């Protein structure tokens, strides 16, 4: 494979990729409002000669290049979070900006840059005659990821009946190759009480007080050690082979966490005892943890058992219509996933990258100190569509994408033109390396 030719082709498309990304940024598109972005991305695919371009009933964009037997997919979500406090931005988040090295604007790193590089990576495959009867490429621009990561791919796999051999997640990876992430789930705890007049609180049963006991136990679950004499053993226990058969991957991904993220109550008035109290919990899961184990862990807390039937522990459900009006309910469970370091997909991406750029992370000057301090192959801190692709459906996922994790959801978000070029080149080489 002529890696130099691929690099030159990617560099030649830098201006086109920059324009495409800036066009996407100018179109606001939070979850369930991505129509304009999807249409603009479909326009680019058609212009570049994709063999088939479809928008499915949920609103996901699927662009195919080639007709070979092995389907290799590149996924990027096209929705963004909002801009937050406009005063925190030094520039218009939708007009963005551009200089010789950077592109600024909401969605540049998280993660429309990945879509741009994937679209042009497929174009390079076509330009250089890399497409053959061995593989077909699918580039997706998916919806509602910021609201419910993985929902889009659950629909693509189950309803569109599309099942690639493996998927490259183009979420930002700071110049590295990522082979996994912790999972997460959204838990709700409801506590019932009995109201009475606030002047005689002993007549009632204060749900807020009961919840305060439970919250202390939840905090202990997150912060405690796992020594034999610790009543509520902390989540750190999952890094120990005594408690977790998957402890090696758990150490790679990092320990799980739990924290209270929201609190609600009901009371007849400010002069009454609260008769219910509820909290939302953000639970991050490492290897070896499941939704059943996480719910049972809360149910087994001493304070939860103490209050018995007055406490309900459950999981949230996501049920919001997409921009097309499609509603596809799913539990708010986003499983942990990790692809082995010696997996064929992992090795193929490493081979493609090293053939093009060597065995260290590359990037613009301002990123090199941080990037060079990290291993080439690592993992994400945040969650991606891999929770459904691999976590729920067992399809191998590997991560490589332009931009920086720290830019995600932050004001003054930006990415780097060099990253767009590097990713387009690696994407163009990968399918041929994999199918050799």
GROMACS .gro file of C-alpha atoms in nm:
model
  436
    1UNK     CA    1   0.000   0.000   0.000
    2UNK     CA    2   0.131   0.342  -0.095
    3UNK     CA    3   0.090   0.526   0.236
    4UNK     CA    4   0.257   0.840   0.102
    5UNK     CA    5  -0.001   0.861  -0.175
    6UNK     CA    6  -0.283   0.832   0.078
    7UNK     CA    7  -0.131   1.107   0.295
    8UNK     CA    8  -0.096   1.335  -0.005
    9UNK     CA    9  -0.456   1.274  -0.108
   10UNK     CA   10  -0.581   1.357   0.242
   11UNK     CA   11  -0.373   1.674   0.252
   12UNK     CA   12  -0.519   1.772  -0.084
   13UNK     CA   13  -0.869   1.767   0.061
   14UNK     CA   14  -0.788   1.987   0.364
   15UNK     CA   15  -0.966   2.293   0.223
   16UNK     CA   16  -1.272   2.090   0.121
   17UNK     CA   17  -1.295   1.929   0.463
   18UNK     CA   18  -1.260   2.268   0.630
   19UNK     CA   19  -1.544   2.414   0.425
   20UNK     CA   20  -1.768   2.111   0.488
   21UNK     CA   21  -1.710   2.128   0.864
   22UNK     CA   22  -1.772   2.502   0.879
   23UNK     CA   23  -2.097   2.454   0.686
   24UNK     CA   24  -2.213   2.193   0.939
   25UNK     CA   25  -2.123   2.415   1.234
   26UNK     CA   26  -2.332   2.702   1.095
   27UNK     CA   27  -2.647   2.485   1.113
   28UNK     CA   28  -2.773   2.450   1.473
   29UNK     CA   29  -2.867   2.090   1.544
   30UNK     CA   30  -2.917   1.971   1.899
   31UNK     CA   31  -3.062   1.626   1.960
   32UNK     CA   32  -3.396   1.572   1.779
   33UNK     CA   33  -3.338   1.885   1.566
   34UNK     CA   34  -3.067   1.766   1.326
   35UNK     CA   35  -3.258   1.782   0.996
   36UNK     CA   36  -3.057   2.070   0.846
   37UNK     CA   37  -2.725   1.909   0.933
   38UNK     CA   38  -2.833   1.571   0.796
   39UNK     CA   39  -2.942   1.727   0.467
   40UNK     CA   40  -2.612   1.916   0.433
   41UNK     CA   41  -2.409   1.600   0.499
   42UNK     CA   42  -2.618   1.403   0.248
   43UNK     CA   43  -2.551   1.676  -0.009
   44UNK     CA   44  -2.175   1.636   0.045
   45UNK     CA   45  -2.192   1.259   0.008
   46UNK     CA   46  -2.382   1.285  -0.319
   47UNK     CA   47  -2.141   1.547  -0.451
   48UNK     CA   48  -1.846   1.318  -0.378
   49UNK     CA   49  -1.999   1.024  -0.561
   50UNK     CA   50  -2.115   0.792  -0.285
   51UNK     CA   51  -2.284   0.490  -0.442
   52UNK     CA   52  -2.590   0.505  -0.217
   53UNK     CA   53  -2.711   0.775   0.022
   54UNK     CA   54  -3.011   0.710   0.246
   55UNK     CA   55  -3.185   0.876   0.541
   56UNK     CA   56  -3.358   0.615   0.753
   57UNK     CA   57  -3.695   0.661   0.930
   58UNK     CA   58  -3.523   0.781   1.249
   59UNK     CA   59  -3.327   1.042   1.055
   60UNK     CA   60  -2.983   0.875   1.051
   61UNK     CA   61  -2.780   0.932   0.735
   62UNK     CA   62  -2.621   0.624   0.576
   63UNK     CA   63  -2.377   0.670   0.289
   64UNK     CA   64  -2.228   0.370   0.109
   65UNK     CA   65  -1.914   0.355  -0.102
   66UNK     CA   66  -1.826   0.039  -0.294
   67UNK     CA   67  -2.006  -0.294  -0.321
   68UNK     CA   68  -1.771  -0.551  -0.161
   69UNK     CA   69  -1.878  -0.831   0.073
   70UNK     CA   70  -1.732  -0.704   0.404
   71UNK     CA   71  -1.914  -0.401   0.544
   72UNK     CA   72  -1.685  -0.162   0.735
   73UNK     CA   73  -1.861   0.131   0.903
   74UNK     CA   74  -1.743   0.472   1.024
   75UNK     CA   75  -1.981   0.634   1.272
   76UNK     CA   76  -2.015   0.993   1.384
   77UNK     CA   77  -2.307   1.160   1.558
   78UNK     CA   78  -2.414   1.484   1.395
   79UNK     CA   79  -2.610   1.634   1.684
   80UNK     CA   80  -2.447   1.870   1.932
   81UNK     CA   81  -2.518   1.996   2.279
   82UNK     CA   82  -2.634   2.355   2.320
   83UNK     CA   83  -2.400   2.648   2.363
   84UNK     CA   84  -2.465   2.710   2.734
   85UNK     CA   85  -2.393   3.061   2.860
   86UNK     CA   86  -2.317   3.269   2.549
   87UNK     CA   87  -2.101   3.501   2.760
   88UNK     CA   88  -1.849   3.219   2.800
   89UNK     CA   89  -1.778   3.217   2.426
   90UNK     CA   90  -1.515   3.443   2.273
   91UNK     CA   91  -1.672   3.403   1.928
   92UNK     CA   92  -2.006   3.316   1.769
   93UNK     CA   93  -2.043   2.941   1.835
   94UNK     CA   94  -2.234   2.884   1.510
   95UNK     CA   95  -2.044   3.116   1.278
   96UNK     CA   96  -1.722   2.989   1.433
   97UNK     CA   97  -1.383   3.090   1.304
   98UNK     CA   98  -1.094   2.957   1.099
   99UNK     CA   99  -0.721   3.026   1.091
  100UNK     CA  100  -0.430   2.838   0.938
  101UNK     CA  101  -0.445   2.558   1.196
  102UNK     CA  102  -0.785   2.563   1.371
  103UNK     CA  103  -1.158   2.557   1.312
  104UNK     CA  104  -1.375   2.685   1.598
  105UNK     CA  105  -1.744   2.636   1.666
  106UNK     CA  106  -1.996   2.414   1.839
  107UNK     CA  107  -1.956   2.058   1.715
  108UNK     CA  108  -1.604   2.086   1.571
  109UNK     CA  109  -1.448   1.831   1.808
  110UNK     CA  110  -1.770   1.672   1.934
  111UNK     CA  111  -1.797   1.549   1.680
  112UNK     CA  112  -1.874   1.667   1.331
  113UNK     CA  113  -1.505   1.670   1.242
  114UNK     CA  114  -1.516   1.291   1.259
  115UNK     CA  115  -1.798   1.277   1.007
  116UNK     CA  116  -1.608   1.510   0.774
  117UNK     CA  117  -1.291   1.297   0.787
  118UNK     CA  118  -1.489   0.976   0.733
  119UNK     CA  119  -1.672   1.116   0.429
  120UNK     CA  120  -1.345   1.225   0.272
  121UNK     CA  121  -1.169   0.904   0.378
  122UNK     CA  122  -1.423   0.714   0.168
  123UNK     CA  123  -1.368   0.957  -0.120
  124UNK     CA  124  -0.992   0.890  -0.104
  125UNK     CA  125  -1.057   0.516  -0.119
  126UNK     CA  126  -1.250   0.573  -0.439
  127UNK     CA  127  -0.996   0.817  -0.587
  128UNK     CA  128  -0.702   0.582  -0.531
  129UNK     CA  129  -0.874   0.264  -0.644
  130UNK     CA  130  -0.864   0.111  -0.296
  131UNK     CA  131  -1.224  -0.008  -0.317
  132UNK     CA  132  -1.252  -0.368  -0.430
  133UNK     CA  133  -1.475  -0.671  -0.399
  134UNK     CA  134  -1.338  -0.735  -0.049
  135UNK     CA  135  -1.522  -0.456   0.130
  136UNK     CA  136  -1.793  -0.191   0.121
  137UNK     CA  137  -1.772   0.125   0.332
  138UNK     CA  138  -2.060   0.278   0.527
  139UNK     CA  139  -2.031   0.630   0.669
  140UNK     CA  140  -2.307   0.729   0.911
  141UNK     CA  141  -2.413   1.065   1.048
  142UNK     CA  142  -2.629   0.963   1.341
  143UNK     CA  143  -2.886   1.147   1.550
  144UNK     CA  144  -2.979   1.190   1.917
  145UNK     CA  145  -2.646   1.066   2.055
  146UNK     CA  146  -2.613   1.358   2.296
  147UNK     CA  147  -2.954   1.274   2.438
  148UNK     CA  148  -2.920   0.895   2.436
  149UNK     CA  149  -2.590   0.752   2.315
  150UNK     CA  150  -2.632   0.436   2.112
  151UNK     CA  151  -3.004   0.473   2.042
  152UNK     CA  152  -2.933   0.554   1.677
  153UNK     CA  153  -2.730   0.238   1.626
  154UNK     CA  154  -2.982   0.025   1.809
  155UNK     CA  155  -3.226   0.140   1.542
  156UNK     CA  156  -2.978   0.091   1.256
  157UNK     CA  157  -2.898  -0.265   1.366
  158UNK     CA  158  -3.245  -0.380   1.472
  159UNK     CA  159  -3.474  -0.189   1.232
  160UNK     CA  160  -3.256  -0.102   0.930
  161UNK     CA  161  -3.103  -0.452   0.953
  162UNK     CA  162  -2.751  -0.315   0.896
  163UNK     CA  163  -2.475  -0.512   1.069
  164UNK     CA  164  -2.116  -0.415   0.981
  165UNK     CA  165  -1.824  -0.646   1.049
  166UNK     CA  166  -1.679  -0.371   1.265
  167UNK     CA  167  -1.730   0.002   1.329
  168UNK     CA  168  -1.483   0.286   1.371
  169UNK     CA  169  -1.614   0.547   1.612
  170UNK     CA  170  -1.492   0.887   1.495
  171UNK     CA  171  -1.542   1.056   1.833
  172UNK     CA  172  -1.239   1.270   1.931
  173UNK     CA  173  -0.939   1.070   2.054
  174UNK     CA  174  -0.661   1.330   2.093
  175UNK     CA  175  -0.457   1.162   1.821
  176UNK     CA  176  -0.482   0.816   1.980
  177UNK     CA  177  -0.654   0.485   1.910
  178UNK     CA  178  -0.922   0.402   2.167
  179UNK     CA  179  -1.040   0.049   2.235
  180UNK     CA  180  -1.304   0.095   2.501
  181UNK     CA  181  -1.492   0.306   2.751
  182UNK     CA  182  -1.674   0.275   3.079
  183UNK     CA  183  -2.047   0.229   3.052
  184UNK     CA  184  -2.313   0.428   3.228
  185UNK     CA  185  -2.674   0.410   3.338
  186UNK     CA  186  -2.932   0.649   3.478
  187UNK     CA  187  -3.088   0.524   3.802
  188UNK     CA  188  -3.384   0.667   3.991
  189UNK     CA  189  -3.448   0.618   4.362
  190UNK     CA  190  -3.797   0.705   4.493
  191UNK     CA  191  -3.879   0.727   4.864
  192UNK     CA  192  -4.229   0.757   5.006
  193UNK     CA  193  -4.322   0.935   5.328
  194UNK     CA  194  -4.633   1.068   5.503
  195UNK     CA  195  -4.715   1.437   5.515
  196UNK     CA  196  -4.833   1.633   5.817
  197UNK     CA  197  -4.831   1.991   5.938
  198UNK     CA  198  -4.482   2.128   5.984
  199UNK     CA  199  -4.565   2.246   6.336
  200UNK     CA  200  -4.579   1.883   6.454
  201UNK     CA  201  -4.338   1.688   6.230
  202UNK     CA  202  -4.350   1.384   6.457
  203UNK     CA  203  -4.698   1.309   6.319
  204UNK     CA  204  -4.556   1.245   5.973
  205UNK     CA  205  -4.278   1.050   5.806
  206UNK     CA  206  -4.035   1.283   5.631
  207UNK     CA  207  -3.926   1.142   5.295
  208UNK     CA  208  -3.640   1.391   5.267
  209UNK     CA  209  -3.485   1.264   5.591
  210UNK     CA  210  -3.513   0.906   5.468
  211UNK     CA  211  -3.351   1.004   5.141
  212UNK     CA  212  -3.068   1.178   5.326
  213UNK     CA  213  -2.980   0.845   5.489
  214UNK     CA  214  -2.982   0.674   5.149
  215UNK     CA  215  -2.766   0.945   4.993
  216UNK     CA  216  -2.501   0.897   5.261
  217UNK     CA  217  -2.488   0.527   5.176
  218UNK     CA  218  -2.464   0.607   4.805
  219UNK     CA  219  -2.177   0.843   4.877
  220UNK     CA  220  -2.007   0.567   5.077
  221UNK     CA  221  -2.052   0.326   4.786
  222UNK     CA  222  -1.857   0.567   4.569
  223UNK     CA  223  -1.589   0.669   4.819
  224UNK     CA  224  -1.526   0.374   5.051
  225UNK     CA  225  -1.244   0.123   5.028
  226UNK     CA  226  -1.308  -0.250   4.992
  227UNK     CA  227  -1.143  -0.380   5.308
  228UNK     CA  228  -1.294  -0.679   5.486
  229UNK     CA  229  -1.422  -0.466   5.776
  230UNK     CA  230  -1.589  -0.205   5.551
  231UNK     CA  231  -1.966  -0.253   5.567
  232UNK     CA  232  -2.044  -0.073   5.241
  233UNK     CA  233  -1.760  -0.177   5.014
  234UNK     CA  234  -1.669   0.090   4.762
  235UNK     CA  235  -1.689   0.050   4.386
  236UNK     CA  236  -1.310   0.031   4.382
  237UNK     CA  237  -1.361  -0.335   4.467
  238UNK     CA  238  -1.421  -0.409   4.097
  239UNK     CA  239  -1.049  -0.351   4.031
  240UNK     CA  240  -0.971  -0.650   4.254
  241UNK     CA  241  -0.967  -1.002   4.108
  242UNK     CA  242  -1.131  -1.122   4.432
  243UNK     CA  243  -1.453  -0.943   4.334
  244UNK     CA  244  -1.435  -0.920   3.956
  245UNK     CA  245  -1.328  -1.182   3.700
  246UNK     CA  246  -1.282  -0.895   3.449
  247UNK     CA  247  -1.049  -0.700   3.677
  248UNK     CA  248  -0.775  -0.659   3.416
  249UNK     CA  249  -1.000  -0.472   3.172
  250UNK     CA  250  -1.156  -0.287   3.468
  251UNK     CA  251  -0.813  -0.153   3.558
  252UNK     CA  252  -0.760  -0.049   3.196
  253UNK     CA  253  -1.093   0.135   3.177
  254UNK     CA  254  -1.090   0.271   3.531
  255UNK     CA  255  -1.318   0.212   3.830
  256UNK     CA  256  -1.690   0.278   3.826
  257UNK     CA  257  -1.848   0.573   4.004
  258UNK     CA  258  -2.188   0.681   4.130
  259UNK     CA  259  -2.314   1.028   4.216
  260UNK     CA  260  -2.645   1.199   4.280
  261UNK     CA  261  -2.725   1.428   3.986
  262UNK     CA  262  -3.080   1.550   4.056
  263UNK     CA  263  -3.321   1.566   4.349
  264UNK     CA  264  -3.699   1.613   4.358
  265UNK     CA  265  -3.963   1.621   4.630
  266UNK     CA  266  -4.333   1.663   4.687
  267UNK     CA  267  -4.495   1.835   4.983
  268UNK     CA  268  -4.834   2.001   5.034
  269UNK     CA  269  -4.659   2.327   5.123
  270UNK     CA  270  -4.350   2.484   5.275
  271UNK     CA  271  -4.524   2.436   5.608
  272UNK     CA  272  -4.554   2.059   5.577
  273UNK     CA  273  -4.350   1.741   5.597
  274UNK     CA  274  -4.239   1.612   5.255
  275UNK     CA  275  -4.433   1.304   5.148
  276UNK     CA  276  -4.194   1.191   4.872
  277UNK     CA  277  -3.838   1.242   4.764
  278UNK     CA  278  -3.657   1.116   4.453
  279UNK     CA  279  -3.304   1.136   4.320
  280UNK     CA  280  -3.136   1.062   3.990
  281UNK     CA  281  -2.804   0.881   4.001
  282UNK     CA  282  -2.533   0.894   3.737
  283UNK     CA  283  -2.366   0.553   3.749
  284UNK     CA  284  -2.046   0.492   3.550
  285UNK     CA  285  -1.965   0.123   3.506
  286UNK     CA  286  -1.640  -0.056   3.447
  287UNK     CA  287  -1.582  -0.401   3.299
  288UNK     CA  288  -1.768  -0.672   3.489
  289UNK     CA  289  -2.063  -0.452   3.595
  290UNK     CA  290  -2.415  -0.486   3.452
  291UNK     CA  291  -2.740  -0.298   3.491
  292UNK     CA  292  -2.869  -0.577   3.714
  293UNK     CA  293  -2.565  -0.566   3.940
  294UNK     CA  294  -2.581  -0.187   3.967
  295UNK     CA  295  -2.948  -0.181   4.064
  296UNK     CA  296  -2.901  -0.462   4.312
  297UNK     CA  297  -2.607  -0.277   4.467
  298UNK     CA  298  -2.835   0.018   4.551
  299UNK     CA  299  -3.114  -0.209   4.675
  300UNK     CA  300  -2.867  -0.381   4.909
  301UNK     CA  301  -2.757  -0.060   5.084
  302UNK     CA  302  -2.839  -0.069   5.457
  303UNK     CA  303  -3.061   0.240   5.447
  304UNK     CA  304  -3.254   0.115   5.145
  305UNK     CA  305  -3.320  -0.217   5.316
  306UNK     CA  306  -3.411  -0.031   5.636
  307UNK     CA  307  -3.694   0.158   5.466
  308UNK     CA  308  -3.816  -0.149   5.281
  309UNK     CA  309  -4.121  -0.107   5.058
  310UNK     CA  310  -4.105   0.272   5.092
  311UNK     CA  311  -3.807   0.271   4.853
  312UNK     CA  312  -3.814   0.194   4.480
  313UNK     CA  313  -3.494   0.163   4.274
  314UNK     CA  314  -3.540   0.168   3.898
  315UNK     CA  315  -3.383   0.265   3.567
  316UNK     CA  316  -3.493   0.557   3.350
  317UNK     CA  317  -3.626   0.511   2.997
  318UNK     CA  318  -3.558   0.740   2.700
  319UNK     CA  319  -3.862   0.805   2.483
  320UNK     CA  320  -3.821   1.126   2.280
  321UNK     CA  321  -3.925   1.158   1.914
  322UNK     CA  322  -3.649   1.219   1.660
  323UNK     CA  323  -3.671   1.506   1.410
  324UNK     CA  324  -3.864   1.271   1.177
  325UNK     CA  325  -4.120   1.198   1.450
  326UNK     CA  326  -3.985   0.847   1.513
  327UNK     CA  327  -4.006   0.737   1.876
  328UNK     CA  328  -3.790   0.439   1.972
  329UNK     CA  329  -3.803   0.379   2.348
  330UNK     CA  330  -3.500   0.232   2.522
  331UNK     CA  331  -3.371   0.186   2.877
  332UNK     CA  332  -3.115   0.441   2.990
  333UNK     CA  333  -2.848   0.174   3.007
  334UNK     CA  334  -2.528   0.223   2.812
  335UNK     CA  335  -2.307  -0.084   2.857
  336UNK     CA  336  -1.935  -0.089   2.910
  337UNK     CA  337  -1.741  -0.217   2.611
  338UNK     CA  338  -1.378  -0.294   2.540
  339UNK     CA  339  -1.219  -0.461   2.238
  340UNK     CA  340  -0.913  -0.676   2.317
  341UNK     CA  341  -0.573  -0.524   2.250
  342UNK     CA  342  -0.483  -0.820   2.027
  343UNK     CA  343  -0.811  -0.819   1.830
  344UNK     CA  344  -0.781  -0.817   1.450
  345UNK     CA  345  -0.961  -0.481   1.433
  346UNK     CA  346  -0.730  -0.323   1.693
  347UNK     CA  347  -0.424  -0.450   1.510
  348UNK     CA  348  -0.554  -0.336   1.169
  349UNK     CA  349  -0.606   0.021   1.290
  350UNK     CA  350  -0.267   0.026   1.462
  351UNK     CA  351  -0.102  -0.104   1.144
  352UNK     CA  352  -0.278   0.158   0.931
  353UNK     CA  353  -0.181   0.439   1.166
  354UNK     CA  354   0.181   0.331   1.209
  355UNK     CA  355   0.224   0.286   0.833
  356UNK     CA  356   0.118   0.647   0.785
  357UNK     CA  357   0.243   0.832   1.093
  358UNK     CA  358   0.466   0.609   1.306
  359UNK     CA  359   0.419   0.473   1.657
  360UNK     CA  360   0.351   0.800   1.843
  361UNK     CA  361   0.051   1.031   1.850
  362UNK     CA  362   0.082   1.326   1.615
  363UNK     CA  363  -0.095   1.660   1.617
  364UNK     CA  364  -0.060   2.037   1.619
  365UNK     CA  365   0.212   2.189   1.835
  366UNK     CA  366  -0.018   2.294   2.121
  367UNK     CA  367  -0.136   1.933   2.170
  368UNK     CA  368   0.191   1.742   2.136
  369UNK     CA  369   0.309   1.756   2.498
  370UNK     CA  370  -0.016   1.610   2.625
  371UNK     CA  371  -0.052   1.360   2.341
  372UNK     CA  372   0.306   1.234   2.354
  373UNK     CA  373   0.268   1.160   2.726
  374UNK     CA  374  -0.012   0.911   2.656
  375UNK     CA  375   0.009   0.566   2.497
  376UNK     CA  376  -0.096   0.543   2.134
  377UNK     CA  377  -0.371   0.294   2.221
  378UNK     CA  378  -0.587   0.398   2.516
  379UNK     CA  379  -0.954   0.456   2.607
  380UNK     CA  380  -1.221   0.726   2.629
  381UNK     CA  381  -1.330   0.899   2.946
  382UNK     CA  382  -1.678   0.971   2.811
  383UNK     CA  383  -1.946   0.754   2.647
  384UNK     CA  384  -2.001   0.690   2.275
  385UNK     CA  385  -2.234   0.505   2.038
  386UNK     CA  386  -2.015   0.201   2.105
  387UNK     CA  387  -2.243   0.129   2.402
  388UNK     CA  388  -2.498  -0.004   2.156
  389UNK     CA  389  -2.280  -0.121   1.868
  390UNK     CA  390  -2.053  -0.338   2.083
  391UNK     CA  391  -2.203  -0.309   2.431
  392UNK     CA  392  -2.551  -0.429   2.335
  393UNK     CA  393  -2.492  -0.600   2.000
  394UNK     CA  394  -2.140  -0.741   2.012
  395UNK     CA  395  -2.013  -0.573   1.693
  396UNK     CA  396  -1.645  -0.480   1.739
  397UNK     CA  397  -1.575  -0.107   1.777
  398UNK     CA  398  -1.246   0.080   1.760
  399UNK     CA  399  -1.204   0.453   1.812
  400UNK     CA  400  -1.001   0.708   1.620
  401UNK     CA  401  -1.123   1.061   1.558
  402UNK     CA  402  -1.013   1.422   1.511
  403UNK     CA  403  -1.023   1.673   1.794
  404UNK     CA  404  -0.991   1.656   2.170
  405UNK     CA  405  -1.206   1.504   2.442
  406UNK     CA  406  -1.159   1.814   2.656
  407UNK     CA  407  -1.324   2.026   2.384
  408UNK     CA  408  -1.649   1.830   2.410
  409UNK     CA  409  -1.936   2.037   2.555
  410UNK     CA  410  -1.696   2.320   2.638
  411UNK     CA  411  -1.725   2.686   2.537
  412UNK     CA  412  -1.488   2.801   2.260
  413UNK     CA  413  -1.485   2.449   2.116
  414UNK     CA  414  -1.236   2.391   1.836
  415UNK     CA  415  -1.057   2.126   1.634
  416UNK     CA  416  -0.746   2.119   1.417
  417UNK     CA  417  -0.716   2.091   1.040
  418UNK     CA  418  -0.420   1.859   1.079
  419UNK     CA  419  -0.639   1.614   1.273
  420UNK     CA  420  -0.896   1.611   0.993
  421UNK     CA  421  -0.625   1.522   0.743
  422UNK     CA  422  -0.465   1.253   0.960
  423UNK     CA  423  -0.797   1.083   1.030
  424UNK     CA  424  -0.908   1.091   0.665
  425UNK     CA  425  -0.581   0.920   0.568
  426UNK     CA  426  -0.606   0.652   0.837
  427UNK     CA  427  -0.970   0.584   0.750
  428UNK     CA  428  -0.880   0.547   0.381
  429UNK     CA  429  -0.610   0.289   0.457
  430UNK     CA  430  -0.790   0.084   0.721
  431UNK     CA  431  -1.033  -0.133   0.517
  432UNK     CA  432  -0.761  -0.251   0.279
  433UNK     CA  433  -0.529  -0.333   0.569
  434UNK     CA  434  -0.807  -0.521   0.746
  435UNK     CA  435  -0.911  -0.729   0.444
  436UNK     CA  436  -0.560  -0.819   0.327
   0.00000   0.00000   0.00000
